[in-house]
Coordinates of C-alpha atoms and ligand atoms in Angstrom, one line a residue:
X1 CA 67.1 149.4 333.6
X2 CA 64.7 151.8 333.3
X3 CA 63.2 151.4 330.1
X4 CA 60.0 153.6 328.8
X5 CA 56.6 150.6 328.9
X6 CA 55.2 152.7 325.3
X7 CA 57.2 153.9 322.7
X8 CA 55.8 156.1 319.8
X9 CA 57.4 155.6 316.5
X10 CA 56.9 158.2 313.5
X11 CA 56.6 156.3 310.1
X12 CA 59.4 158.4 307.8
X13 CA 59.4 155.7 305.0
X14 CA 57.1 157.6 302.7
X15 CA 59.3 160.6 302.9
X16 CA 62.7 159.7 304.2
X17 CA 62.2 156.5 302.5
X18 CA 61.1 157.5 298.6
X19 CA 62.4 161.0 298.4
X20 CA 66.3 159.1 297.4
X21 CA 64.5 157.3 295.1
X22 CA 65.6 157.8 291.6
X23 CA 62.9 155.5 289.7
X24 CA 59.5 157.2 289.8
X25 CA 57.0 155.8 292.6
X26 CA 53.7 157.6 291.8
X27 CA 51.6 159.1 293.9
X28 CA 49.2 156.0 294.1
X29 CA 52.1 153.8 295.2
X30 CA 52.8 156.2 298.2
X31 CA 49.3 156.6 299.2
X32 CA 48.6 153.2 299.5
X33 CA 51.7 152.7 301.8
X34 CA 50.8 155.5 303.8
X35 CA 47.1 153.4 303.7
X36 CA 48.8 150.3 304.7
X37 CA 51.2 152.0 307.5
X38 CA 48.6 153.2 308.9
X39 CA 46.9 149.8 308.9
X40 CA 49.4 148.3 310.7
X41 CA 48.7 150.9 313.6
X42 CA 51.2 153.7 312.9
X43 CA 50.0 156.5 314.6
X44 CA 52.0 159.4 313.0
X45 CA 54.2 159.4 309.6
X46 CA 56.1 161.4 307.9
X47 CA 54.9 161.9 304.3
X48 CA 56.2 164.1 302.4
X49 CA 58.3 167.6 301.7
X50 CA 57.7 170.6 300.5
X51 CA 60.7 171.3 299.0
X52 CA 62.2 172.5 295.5
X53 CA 61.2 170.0 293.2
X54 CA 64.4 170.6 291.3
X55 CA 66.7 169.6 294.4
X56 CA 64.1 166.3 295.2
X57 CA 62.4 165.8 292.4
X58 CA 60.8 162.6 294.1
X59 CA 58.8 165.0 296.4
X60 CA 57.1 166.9 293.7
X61 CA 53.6 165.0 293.7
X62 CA 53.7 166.3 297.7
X63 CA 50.0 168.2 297.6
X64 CA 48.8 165.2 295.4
X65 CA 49.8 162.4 297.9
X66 CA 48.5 164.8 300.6
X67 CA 45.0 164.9 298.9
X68 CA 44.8 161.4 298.2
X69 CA 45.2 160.0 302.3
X70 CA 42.1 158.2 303.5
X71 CA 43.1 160.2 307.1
X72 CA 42.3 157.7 309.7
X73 CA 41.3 159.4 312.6
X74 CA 44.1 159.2 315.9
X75 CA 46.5 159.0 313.2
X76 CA 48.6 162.7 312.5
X77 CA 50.7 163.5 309.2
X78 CA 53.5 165.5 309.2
X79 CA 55.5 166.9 306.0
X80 CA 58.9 169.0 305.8
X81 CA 58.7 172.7 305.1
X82 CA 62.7 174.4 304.8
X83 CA 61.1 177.9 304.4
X84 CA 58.0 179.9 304.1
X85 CA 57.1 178.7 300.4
X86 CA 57.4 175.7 301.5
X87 CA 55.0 176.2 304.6
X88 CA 52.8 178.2 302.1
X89 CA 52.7 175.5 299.9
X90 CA 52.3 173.0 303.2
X91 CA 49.0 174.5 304.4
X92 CA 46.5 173.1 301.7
X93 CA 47.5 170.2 302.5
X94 CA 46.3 170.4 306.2
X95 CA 49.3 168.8 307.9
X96 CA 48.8 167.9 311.6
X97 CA 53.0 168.6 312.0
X98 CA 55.4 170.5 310.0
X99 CA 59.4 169.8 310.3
X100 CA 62.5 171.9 309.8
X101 CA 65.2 170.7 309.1
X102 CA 69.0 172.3 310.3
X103 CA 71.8 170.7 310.8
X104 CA 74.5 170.5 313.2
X105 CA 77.6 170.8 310.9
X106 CA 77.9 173.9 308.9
X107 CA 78.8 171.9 305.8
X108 CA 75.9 169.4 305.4
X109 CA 73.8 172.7 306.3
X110 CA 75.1 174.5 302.9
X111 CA 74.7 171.2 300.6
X112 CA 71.3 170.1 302.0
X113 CA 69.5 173.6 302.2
X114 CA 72.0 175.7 300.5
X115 CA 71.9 178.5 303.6
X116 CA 74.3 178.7 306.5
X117 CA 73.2 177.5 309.8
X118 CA 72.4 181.1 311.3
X119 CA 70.6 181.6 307.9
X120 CA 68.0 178.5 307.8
X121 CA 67.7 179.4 311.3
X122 CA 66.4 182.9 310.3
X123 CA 64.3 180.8 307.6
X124 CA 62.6 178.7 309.7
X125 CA 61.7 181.3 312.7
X126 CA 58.7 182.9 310.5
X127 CA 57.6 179.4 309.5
X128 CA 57.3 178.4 313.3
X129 CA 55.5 181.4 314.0
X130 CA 53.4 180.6 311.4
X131 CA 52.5 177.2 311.8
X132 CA 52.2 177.9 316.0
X133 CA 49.3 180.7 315.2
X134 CA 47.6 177.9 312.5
X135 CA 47.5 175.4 315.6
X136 CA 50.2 173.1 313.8
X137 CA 52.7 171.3 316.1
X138 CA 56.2 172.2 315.0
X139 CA 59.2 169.2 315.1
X140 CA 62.7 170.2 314.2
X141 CA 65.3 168.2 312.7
X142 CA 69.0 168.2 313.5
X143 CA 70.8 166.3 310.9
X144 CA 74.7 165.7 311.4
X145 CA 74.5 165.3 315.2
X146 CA 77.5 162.9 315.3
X147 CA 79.0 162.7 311.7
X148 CA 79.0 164.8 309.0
X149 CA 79.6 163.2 305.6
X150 CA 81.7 166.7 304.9
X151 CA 83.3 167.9 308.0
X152 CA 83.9 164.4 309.6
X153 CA 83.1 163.9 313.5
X154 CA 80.5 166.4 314.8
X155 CA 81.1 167.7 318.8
X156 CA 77.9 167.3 320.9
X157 CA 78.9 171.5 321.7
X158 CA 77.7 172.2 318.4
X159 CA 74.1 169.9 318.8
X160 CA 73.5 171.9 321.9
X161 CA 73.8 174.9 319.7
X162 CA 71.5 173.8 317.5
X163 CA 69.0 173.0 319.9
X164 CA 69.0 176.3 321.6
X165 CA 68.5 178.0 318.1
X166 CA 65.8 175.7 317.8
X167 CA 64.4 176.3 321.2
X168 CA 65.1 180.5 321.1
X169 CA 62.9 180.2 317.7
X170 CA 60.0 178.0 319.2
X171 CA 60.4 174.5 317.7
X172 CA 58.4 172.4 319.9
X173 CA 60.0 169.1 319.3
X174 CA 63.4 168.0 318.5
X175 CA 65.0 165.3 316.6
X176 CA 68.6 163.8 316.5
X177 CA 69.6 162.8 313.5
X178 CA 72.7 160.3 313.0
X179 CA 71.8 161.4 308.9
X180 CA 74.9 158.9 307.7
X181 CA 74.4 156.5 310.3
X182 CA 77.6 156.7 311.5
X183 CA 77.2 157.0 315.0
X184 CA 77.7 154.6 318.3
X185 CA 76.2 154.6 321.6
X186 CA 78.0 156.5 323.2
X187 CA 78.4 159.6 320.4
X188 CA 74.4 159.1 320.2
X189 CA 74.0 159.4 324.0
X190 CA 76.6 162.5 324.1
X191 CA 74.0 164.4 321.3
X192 CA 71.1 163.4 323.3
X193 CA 72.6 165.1 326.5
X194 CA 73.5 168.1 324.5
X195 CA 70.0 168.4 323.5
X196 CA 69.2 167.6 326.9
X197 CA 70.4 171.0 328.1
X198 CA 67.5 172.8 325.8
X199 CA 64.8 170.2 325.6
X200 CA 62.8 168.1 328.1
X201 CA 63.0 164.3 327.4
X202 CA 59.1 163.9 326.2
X203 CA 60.2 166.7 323.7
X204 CA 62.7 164.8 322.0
X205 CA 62.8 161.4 319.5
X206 CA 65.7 159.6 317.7
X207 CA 66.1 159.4 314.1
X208 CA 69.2 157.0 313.7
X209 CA 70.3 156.2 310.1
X210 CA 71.4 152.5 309.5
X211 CA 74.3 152.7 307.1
X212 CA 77.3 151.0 309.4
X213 CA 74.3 148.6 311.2
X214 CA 74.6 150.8 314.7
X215 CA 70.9 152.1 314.6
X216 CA 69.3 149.5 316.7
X217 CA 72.2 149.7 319.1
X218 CA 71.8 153.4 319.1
X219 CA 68.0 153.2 319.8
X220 CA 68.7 150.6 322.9
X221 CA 71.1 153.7 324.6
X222 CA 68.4 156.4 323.8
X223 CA 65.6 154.2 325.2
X224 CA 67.8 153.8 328.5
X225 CA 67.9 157.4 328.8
X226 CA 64.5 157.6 328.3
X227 CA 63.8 158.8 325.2
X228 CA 60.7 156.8 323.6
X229 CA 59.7 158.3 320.1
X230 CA 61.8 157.2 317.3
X231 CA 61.5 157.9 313.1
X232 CA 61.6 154.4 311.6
X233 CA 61.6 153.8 308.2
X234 CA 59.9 151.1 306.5
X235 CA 62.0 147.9 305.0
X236 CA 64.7 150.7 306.1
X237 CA 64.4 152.4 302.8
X238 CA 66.0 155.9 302.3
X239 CA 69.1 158.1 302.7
X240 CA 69.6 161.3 301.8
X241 CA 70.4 162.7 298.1
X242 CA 72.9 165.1 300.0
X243 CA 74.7 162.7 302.0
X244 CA 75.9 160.1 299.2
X245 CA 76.7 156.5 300.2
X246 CA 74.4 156.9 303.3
X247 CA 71.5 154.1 303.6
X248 CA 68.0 154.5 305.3
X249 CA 67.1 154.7 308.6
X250 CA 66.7 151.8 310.6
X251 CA 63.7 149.6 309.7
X252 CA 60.4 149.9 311.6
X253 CA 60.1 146.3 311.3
X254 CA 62.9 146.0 312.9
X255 CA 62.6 148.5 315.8
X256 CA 59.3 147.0 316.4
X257 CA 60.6 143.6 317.1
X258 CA 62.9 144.8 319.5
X259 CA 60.4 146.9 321.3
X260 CA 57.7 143.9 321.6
X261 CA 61.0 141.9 322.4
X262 CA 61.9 143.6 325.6
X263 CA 57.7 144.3 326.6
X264 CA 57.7 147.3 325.2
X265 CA 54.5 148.7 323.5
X266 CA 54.2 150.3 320.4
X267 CA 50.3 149.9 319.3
X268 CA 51.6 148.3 316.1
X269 CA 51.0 144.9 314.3
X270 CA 54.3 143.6 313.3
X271 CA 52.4 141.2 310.8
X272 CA 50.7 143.7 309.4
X273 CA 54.1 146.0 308.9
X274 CA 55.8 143.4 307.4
X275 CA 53.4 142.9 304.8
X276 CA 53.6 146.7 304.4
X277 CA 57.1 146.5 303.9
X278 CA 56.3 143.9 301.4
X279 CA 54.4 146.2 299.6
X280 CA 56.6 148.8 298.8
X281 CA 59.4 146.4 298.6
X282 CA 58.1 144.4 295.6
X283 CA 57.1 148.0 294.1
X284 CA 61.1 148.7 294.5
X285 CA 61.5 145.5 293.2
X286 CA 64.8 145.3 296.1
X287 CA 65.0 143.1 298.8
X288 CA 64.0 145.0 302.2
X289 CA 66.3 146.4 304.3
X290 CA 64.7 144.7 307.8
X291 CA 66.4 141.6 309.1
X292 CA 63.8 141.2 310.9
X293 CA 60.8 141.1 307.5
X294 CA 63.3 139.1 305.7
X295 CA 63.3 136.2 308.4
X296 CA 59.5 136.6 309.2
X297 CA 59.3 136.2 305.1
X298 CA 60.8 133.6 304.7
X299 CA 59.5 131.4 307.9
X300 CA 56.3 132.4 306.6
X301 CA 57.5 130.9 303.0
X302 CA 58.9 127.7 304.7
X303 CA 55.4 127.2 306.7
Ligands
LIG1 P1 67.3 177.7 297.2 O1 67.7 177.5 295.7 O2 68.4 178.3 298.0 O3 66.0 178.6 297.3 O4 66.8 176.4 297.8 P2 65.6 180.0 296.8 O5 64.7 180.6 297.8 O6 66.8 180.8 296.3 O7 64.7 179.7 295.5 C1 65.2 179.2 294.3 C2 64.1 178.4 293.5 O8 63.6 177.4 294.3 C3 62.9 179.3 293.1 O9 62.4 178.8 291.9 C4 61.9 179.0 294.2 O10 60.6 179.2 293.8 C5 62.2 177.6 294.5 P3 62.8 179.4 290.5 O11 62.4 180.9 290.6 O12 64.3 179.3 290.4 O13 62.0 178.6 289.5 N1 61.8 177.2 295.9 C6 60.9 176.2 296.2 N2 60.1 175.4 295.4 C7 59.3 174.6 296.0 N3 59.2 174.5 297.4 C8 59.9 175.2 298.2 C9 60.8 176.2 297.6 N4 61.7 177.1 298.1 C10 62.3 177.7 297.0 N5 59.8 175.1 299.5 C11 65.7 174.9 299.4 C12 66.5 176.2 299.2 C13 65.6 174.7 300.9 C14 64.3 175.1 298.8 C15 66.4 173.8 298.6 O14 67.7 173.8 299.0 C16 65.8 172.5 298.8 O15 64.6 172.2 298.4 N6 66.5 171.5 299.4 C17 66.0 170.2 299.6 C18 66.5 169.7 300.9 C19 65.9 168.3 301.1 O16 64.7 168.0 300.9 N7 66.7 167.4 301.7 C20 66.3 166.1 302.1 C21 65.4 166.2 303.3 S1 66.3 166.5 304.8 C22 66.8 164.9 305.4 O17 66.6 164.0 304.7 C23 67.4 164.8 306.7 C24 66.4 164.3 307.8 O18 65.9 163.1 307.4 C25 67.1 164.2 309.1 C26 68.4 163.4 308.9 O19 68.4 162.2 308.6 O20 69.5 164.1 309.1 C27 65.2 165.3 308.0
LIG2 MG1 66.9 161.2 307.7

């Protein structure tokens, strides 16, 4: 097997995570997880989007949880921008990263970001441009790439088309979202090679939803082809307010675990995420979503 030795994960818990939360987490809650991720040796995470506040209203305290990081140097923060106001908006904040977000499935594109897939694709080429001339890396993210929660299965054809829009436009680094964690190995592997065709390897990560328990499955495949960055989210909080029903993405916790299982490096202390995960967890006042935090828990309750 030819497995990557170092894999990077990107911490999307703070954003991913919170932004389907419909109890109010204030900004003080999220900057101390972002604080205590980055702790735990996270060395990029996703934390927030600058989006309508009246389609995630979760997301509206973005600049505020922006302002209040305690930016750990080695560490890089990335936030979602879907347009130019967004980006606009973005910029005071001083991200290291900005995303965009399309989708492969026409459908999810319409009820996520209310614009066509040519459309957000004409949206985000002036905020690539834009963040490329301000020295900010740009990541894309492809949502749908194996299920839509509208149009049903999704053909790796129509990834590779999003991909090559997201190449022809400049996006430096793409992601490929199973959004409703529907996916299995093999549909996950087919996206990957469908981005493939546009994208070099190093250029692209995994974001794998959770919902029907595949993500950890789905990581092993990508990691065989050699893909080795991953969004993780913490106690696998999350899903997206426009794909009901769908969980969060896998846990970091438990990605982690398997990483350091199989001699694979990640820079993180797994102790220390678990107590993060702890953290946020109690906040929720839910039990976490990692297998993995709920058996360290409770051996740690037993000893
Ligand atoms: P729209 O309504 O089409 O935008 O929304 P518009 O340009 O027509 O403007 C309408 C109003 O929105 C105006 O305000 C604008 O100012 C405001 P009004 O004049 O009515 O008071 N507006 C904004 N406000 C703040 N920030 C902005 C912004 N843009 C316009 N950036 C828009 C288009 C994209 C803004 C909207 O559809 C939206 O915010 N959608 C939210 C999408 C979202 O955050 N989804 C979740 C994240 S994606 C995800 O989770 C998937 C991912 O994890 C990968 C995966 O798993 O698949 C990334
Ligand atoms: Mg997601």
């Amino acid at each position: 097997m030819n497995l990557p030795s170092r894999v990077k994960l990107v911490e999307v818990g703070p954003r991913d995570g919170l932004q389907n939360e419909k109890q109010a987490v204030p900004a003080a809650v999220k900057i101390e997880l972002v604080q205590r991720l980055q702790a735990a040796g996270l060395k990029e995470i996703e934390v927030t989007s600058f989006v309508s506040p009246k389609w995630v209203p979760q997301m509206a305290d973005n600049a505020e949880v922006m302002a209040g990081i305690a930016r750990a140097s080695g560490v890089r923060y990335s936030v979602l921008t879907p347009n130019l106001q967004g980006f606009e908006a973005a910029l005071n904040s001083k991200p290291d990263e900005i995303v965009v977000f399309g989708a492969a499935s026409e459908a999810f594109s319409r009820k996520n970001i209310n614009c066509s897939i040519a459309e957000s694709i004409e949206r985000f080429a002036p905020v690539v441009q834009a963040a490329r001339a301000a020295g900010i890396y740009v990541r894309g993210a492809m949502s749908c790439t194996v299920g839509c929660p509208y149009e049903g299965e999704v053909a790796p054809e129509r990834v590779g088309y999003l991909a090559g829009l997201m190449k022809g436009i400049g996006v430096q680094h793409v992601g490929v979202a199973d959004t409703i964690g529907v996916g299995t190995p093999i549909k996950v592997q087919r996206a990957i090679e469908a981005t493939l065709k546009h994208y070099d390897i190093n250029d692209v990560s995994g974001h794998f939803h959770d919902t029907y328990g595949q993500a950890l499955a789905n990581t092993l495949i990508s990691l065989q082809m050699g893909v080795w960055q991953f969004d993780t989210s913490i106690a696998g909080l999350g899903g997206c307010p426009y794909a009901k029903g769908a969980t969060g993405n896998v846990a970091s916790e438990d990605v982690v675990y398997l990483l350091h299982g199989m001699g694979i490096e990640t820079g993180i202390d797994l102790d220390q995420l678990i107590d993060a995960g702890a953290f946020i967890s109690d906040f929720l006042q839910r039990k976490s979503g990692s297998r993995v935090a709920t058996a360290m828990l409770n051996k740690r309750n037993a000893g």
